[in-house]
Short mmCIF file of C-alpha atoms in Angstrom, two decimals:
data_model
loop_
_atom_site.label_atom_id
_atom_site.label_comp_id
_atom_site.label_asym_id
_atom_site.label_seq_id
_atom_site.Cartn_x
_atom_site.Cartn_y
_atom_site.Cartn_z
CA MET Z 60 -12.10 22.47 -3.60
CA ALA Z 61 -10.94 19.34 -1.80
CA ARG Z 62 -9.91 16.64 -4.26
CA LEU Z 63 -11.75 13.73 -2.61
CA THR Z 64 -15.02 15.37 -1.56
CA ASN Z 65 -17.84 12.79 -1.31
CA LYS Z 66 -15.40 9.93 -1.93
CA THR Z 67 -14.92 6.86 0.26
CA ALA Z 68 -11.55 5.14 0.44
CA VAL Z 69 -10.33 1.82 1.84
CA ILE Z 70 -6.70 1.59 2.94
CA THR Z 71 -5.18 -1.74 3.97
CA GLY Z 72 -2.22 -1.44 6.29
CA GLY Z 73 -3.54 1.92 7.38
CA THR Z 74 -2.53 2.11 11.04
CA THR Z 75 1.08 3.30 10.71
CA GLY Z 76 3.57 4.73 8.25
CA ILE Z 77 2.52 5.33 4.66
CA GLY Z 78 -1.00 3.98 5.14
CA PHE Z 79 -1.67 6.19 8.16
CA GLU Z 80 -0.31 9.33 6.49
CA THR Z 81 -2.37 8.59 3.39
CA ALA Z 82 -5.51 8.20 5.50
CA LYS Z 83 -4.78 11.54 7.16
CA LEU Z 84 -4.30 13.26 3.78
CA PHE Z 85 -7.40 11.66 2.25
CA ILE Z 86 -9.50 12.87 5.18
CA ALA Z 87 -8.06 16.38 4.81
CA GLU Z 88 -9.10 16.25 1.14
CA GLY Z 89 -12.70 15.42 2.02
CA ALA Z 90 -12.83 11.61 1.95
CA ARG Z 91 -14.38 9.17 4.34
CA VAL Z 92 -11.79 6.48 5.05
CA ILE Z 93 -11.77 2.87 6.21
CA ILE Z 94 -8.41 1.61 7.46
CA THR Z 95 -7.40 -1.96 8.21
CA GLY Z 96 -4.67 -3.57 10.26
CA ARG Z 97 -3.82 -6.78 12.07
CA ASN Z 98 -3.47 -5.29 15.57
CA GLN Z 99 -6.64 -4.02 17.25
CA THR Z 100 -4.75 -1.74 19.63
CA ARG Z 101 -3.00 0.00 16.75
CA ILE Z 102 -6.29 0.27 14.88
CA ASP Z 103 -7.92 1.94 17.88
CA GLU Z 104 -4.99 4.34 18.29
CA ALA Z 105 -5.06 5.27 14.60
CA VAL Z 106 -8.82 5.86 14.62
CA ALA Z 107 -8.49 8.08 17.69
CA ALA Z 108 -5.76 10.10 16.01
CA LEU Z 109 -7.53 10.44 12.65
CA GLY Z 110 -10.92 11.55 13.94
CA PRO Z 111 -14.58 10.99 13.11
CA ASN Z 112 -14.25 10.44 9.36
CA VAL Z 113 -12.41 7.14 9.71
CA THR Z 114 -13.53 3.60 10.53
CA GLY Z 115 -11.09 0.88 11.59
CA ILE Z 116 -11.58 -2.80 10.75
CA LYS Z 117 -9.31 -5.64 11.86
CA ALA Z 118 -8.24 -7.78 8.90
CA ASP Z 119 -5.21 -9.87 8.00
CA VAL Z 120 -4.85 -9.79 4.21
CA GLN Z 121 -3.22 -13.22 4.05
CA SER Z 122 -6.48 -14.77 5.29
CA LEU Z 123 -9.26 -15.10 2.72
CA ASP Z 124 -11.78 -15.58 5.52
CA GLU Z 125 -10.76 -12.26 7.04
CA LEU Z 126 -10.93 -10.56 3.64
CA ASP Z 127 -14.46 -11.92 3.23
CA HIS Z 128 -15.29 -10.49 6.66
CA LEU Z 129 -13.72 -7.18 5.64
CA ALA Z 130 -15.88 -7.05 2.53
CA THR Z 131 -18.99 -7.72 4.62
CA GLN Z 132 -18.04 -5.01 7.10
CA ILE Z 133 -17.43 -2.49 4.33
CA ARG Z 134 -20.75 -3.36 2.70
CA ASN Z 135 -22.55 -2.91 6.01
CA THR Z 136 -20.72 0.33 6.85
CA VAL Z 137 -20.60 2.31 3.60
CA GLY Z 138 -22.07 0.10 0.89
CA GLN Z 139 -19.94 1.07 -2.12
CA PHE Z 140 -16.62 2.91 -2.17
CA ASP Z 141 -14.42 4.73 -4.68
CA ILE Z 142 -10.74 4.29 -3.83
CA LEU Z 143 -8.74 1.23 -2.79
CA PHE Z 144 -5.17 1.61 -1.56
CA ALA Z 145 -3.79 -1.93 -1.18
CA ASN Z 146 -0.87 -1.03 1.04
CA ALA Z 147 -0.49 -3.87 3.57
CA GLY Z 148 2.92 -5.49 3.39
CA ILE Z 149 5.95 -6.78 5.26
CA ALA Z 150 9.69 -6.93 4.62
CA LYS Z 151 12.03 -9.46 6.18
CA ARG Z 152 15.77 -9.34 5.68
CA ALA Z 153 17.66 -12.59 5.10
CA ASP Z 154 20.42 -13.85 2.85
CA PHE Z 155 18.71 -16.01 0.23
CA ARG Z 156 20.69 -19.01 1.50
CA ASP Z 157 19.01 -18.64 4.88
CA VAL Z 158 15.42 -18.05 3.77
CA THR Z 159 13.10 -20.73 5.14
CA GLU Z 160 9.96 -21.98 3.46
CA ALA Z 161 7.92 -20.36 6.23
CA ASP Z 162 9.65 -17.00 5.64
CA PHE Z 163 9.05 -17.28 1.91
CA ASP Z 164 5.41 -18.26 2.29
CA GLN Z 165 4.58 -15.47 4.75
CA GLU Z 166 6.13 -12.69 2.69
CA ILE Z 167 4.49 -13.86 -0.53
CA ALA Z 168 1.19 -14.44 1.29
CA ILE Z 169 1.00 -10.90 2.64
CA ASN Z 170 2.67 -8.90 -0.13
CA PHE Z 171 1.39 -10.61 -3.28
CA LYS Z 172 -1.40 -13.03 -2.39
CA GLY Z 173 -2.77 -10.43 0.03
CA ALA Z 174 -2.82 -7.70 -2.61
CA PHE Z 175 -4.40 -10.00 -5.21
CA PHE Z 176 -7.22 -11.24 -3.01
CA THR Z 177 -7.80 -7.82 -1.46
CA VAL Z 178 -8.61 -6.60 -4.95
CA GLN Z 179 -10.64 -9.70 -5.83
CA LYS Z 180 -12.79 -9.51 -2.70
CA LEU Z 181 -13.30 -5.73 -2.65
CA GLU Z 182 -13.60 -4.86 -6.35
CA PRO Z 183 -17.32 -5.77 -6.46
CA LEU Z 184 -17.94 -3.05 -3.85
CA MET Z 185 -16.19 -0.33 -5.85
CA ASN Z 186 -18.06 2.23 -7.89
CA ASN Z 187 -17.45 2.39 -11.62
CA GLY Z 188 -14.74 4.90 -12.44
CA GLY Z 189 -12.91 4.32 -9.17
CA SER Z 190 -9.18 4.16 -8.52
CA MET Z 191 -6.99 1.38 -7.15
CA ILE Z 192 -3.44 2.01 -5.98
CA LEU Z 193 -1.06 -0.84 -5.15
CA THR Z 194 2.11 -0.35 -3.10
CA THR Z 195 5.24 -1.75 -4.74
CA THR Z 196 8.87 -0.80 -4.00
CA VAL Z 197 11.94 0.64 -5.67
CA LEU Z 198 13.37 -2.87 -5.19
CA ASP Z 199 11.27 -4.10 -8.10
CA GLN Z 200 13.70 -2.09 -10.26
CA THR Z 201 16.95 -2.44 -8.34
CA ALA Z 202 18.34 -4.65 -5.56
CA LEU Z 203 19.27 -4.63 -1.90
CA PRO Z 204 21.10 -7.64 -0.43
CA GLY Z 205 18.86 -9.65 1.87
CA GLU Z 206 15.62 -8.50 0.27
CA SER Z 207 15.23 -11.03 -2.55
CA ILE Z 208 11.76 -12.23 -1.48
CA TYR Z 209 10.49 -8.74 -0.73
CA GLY Z 210 11.67 -7.40 -4.09
CA ALA Z 211 10.24 -10.37 -5.98
CA SER Z 212 6.89 -10.20 -4.19
CA LYS Z 213 6.55 -6.52 -5.02
CA ALA Z 214 7.61 -7.08 -8.63
CA ALA Z 215 4.66 -9.45 -8.83
CA VAL Z 216 2.42 -6.67 -7.48
CA ARG Z 217 3.81 -4.34 -10.16
CA SER Z 218 2.81 -6.86 -12.82
CA LEU Z 219 -0.59 -7.22 -11.18
CA ALA Z 220 -1.24 -3.49 -11.58
CA ARG Z 221 -0.81 -3.88 -15.34
CA SER Z 222 -2.99 -6.98 -15.61
CA LEU Z 223 -5.77 -5.57 -13.47
CA SER Z 224 -5.78 -2.37 -15.52
CA ARG Z 225 -6.74 -4.44 -18.55
CA GLU Z 226 -9.26 -6.58 -16.73
CA LEU Z 227 -11.07 -3.63 -15.16
CA LEU Z 228 -11.32 -1.47 -18.26
CA ASP Z 229 -14.98 -2.42 -18.61
CA ARG Z 230 -15.68 -0.69 -15.29
CA GLN Z 231 -13.35 2.24 -15.93
CA ILE Z 232 -11.51 1.46 -12.71
CA ARG Z 233 -7.95 2.73 -12.99
CA VAL Z 234 -5.19 0.65 -11.38
CA ASN Z 235 -1.78 2.18 -10.72
CA ALA Z 236 1.13 1.57 -8.38
CA VAL Z 237 3.24 3.73 -6.09
CA SER Z 238 6.85 2.63 -5.62
CA PRO Z 239 8.48 3.97 -2.43
CA GLY Z 240 12.20 4.13 -1.91
CA PRO Z 241 13.76 4.17 1.57
CA ILE Z 242 11.11 5.77 3.79
CA GLU Z 243 11.14 6.45 7.53
CA THR Z 244 8.46 3.95 8.57
CA PRO Z 245 8.13 1.25 11.26
CA ILE Z 246 8.95 -1.42 8.66
CA TRP Z 247 12.64 -0.56 9.00
CA SER Z 248 12.71 -1.34 12.72
CA LYS Z 249 11.11 -4.72 12.04
CA MET Z 250 13.74 -5.84 9.51
CA ASP Z 251 16.52 -6.59 12.04
CA LEU Z 252 19.06 -4.73 9.91
CA PRO Z 253 22.77 -4.65 10.78
CA GLU Z 254 23.76 -1.27 12.19
CA ASP Z 255 25.66 -0.25 9.03
CA VAL Z 256 22.82 -0.94 6.57
CA PRO Z 257 20.80 2.28 7.04
CA ALA Z 258 23.97 4.29 6.37
CA GLN Z 259 24.63 2.22 3.24
CA VAL Z 260 21.07 2.80 2.05
CA LEU Z 261 21.40 6.52 2.70
CA GLY Z 262 24.66 6.55 0.75
CA ARG Z 263 22.85 5.09 -2.26
CA THR Z 264 20.09 7.70 -2.11
CA PRO Z 265 21.03 10.63 -4.39
CA ILE Z 266 18.75 13.09 -2.60
CA GLY Z 267 20.74 12.45 0.58
CA ARG Z 268 17.98 11.55 3.03
CA PHE Z 269 15.27 9.05 3.79
CA GLY Z 270 11.80 9.92 2.58
CA LYS Z 271 8.86 10.76 4.81
CA PRO Z 272 5.59 8.78 4.74
CA ASP Z 273 3.63 11.91 3.83
CA GLU Z 274 5.73 12.27 0.67
CA ILE Z 275 4.41 8.91 -0.51
CA ALA Z 276 0.90 9.85 0.60
CA LYS Z 277 0.96 12.84 -1.75
CA ALA Z 278 1.71 10.55 -4.70
CA VAL Z 279 -1.10 8.21 -3.64
CA LEU Z 280 -3.49 11.16 -3.44
CA PHE Z 281 -2.56 12.11 -7.00
CA LEU Z 282 -3.31 8.58 -8.22
CA ALA Z 283 -6.56 8.43 -6.23
CA SER Z 284 -7.88 11.74 -7.53
CA ASP Z 285 -9.07 12.95 -10.91
CA ASP Z 286 -5.69 14.65 -11.33
CA SER Z 287 -4.44 11.30 -12.70
CA SER Z 288 -7.51 10.56 -14.82
CA TYR Z 289 -5.44 9.64 -17.91
CA MET Z 290 -3.16 7.19 -16.07
CA LEU Z 291 -3.61 3.45 -15.72
CA GLY Z 292 -1.20 0.57 -15.31
CA GLU Z 293 1.53 3.03 -14.32
CA GLU Z 294 4.01 2.96 -11.46
CA ILE Z 295 5.09 6.23 -9.84
CA LEU Z 296 8.58 5.99 -8.36
CA VAL Z 297 9.05 8.10 -5.21
CA ALA Z 298 12.53 7.09 -4.18
CA GLY Z 299 14.90 10.04 -3.93
CA GLY Z 300 16.61 9.05 -7.17
CA TRP Z 301 17.40 5.46 -6.16
CA ALA Z 302 16.60 3.72 -9.44
CA THR Z 303 17.05 6.66 -11.80
CA LEU Z 304 20.35 8.40 -10.94
#
């Protein structure tokens, strides 16, 4: 039997990469899915690729007004839902000496503030006994030069998963995190990395390759389903051995 039959899931940052592959897997497992993104063209393309069991809604998680609109749209579309995958995020590479206030504010606004208020605005629409999954990063346990703000913002999200687990016990909503290592996603092309950095990252990855988005999606499915019913406040590391070997 499909693991998400009769479940409804909301995935922020669901138009590409990990979010898109997770939406595809959730649908294959029987779920109805709502994906969000900031670019309407990408939303339309993702919806066309994913098929009839997905709805796309434009929303920028750093805007509380847009999150309020997202909540209204979800309420009008499906009413209540069961699974929240707070996945929207960005990564910008810069030596800490060169980070501007605007750079700092944007990365924190999307990665941490966005995750926090996504949960705050959408939690009232979740059914009791649901599952929340927050995307963190292996860089909340180790370091990569030029990613100080990204790592710190995701470490805050890791802490949030613990705190929310306590605060949502009364509703039996489980909150866990998935921590990707180096994954082949569009985020890499947006980081303006020097040509030698991907090779350096690969050299630090014991398994000897970059991960695929669907490999993270499988971990998210586990956390979303009843297979992880005795887990809360946990972080699953899917990083090819980066922080463990």
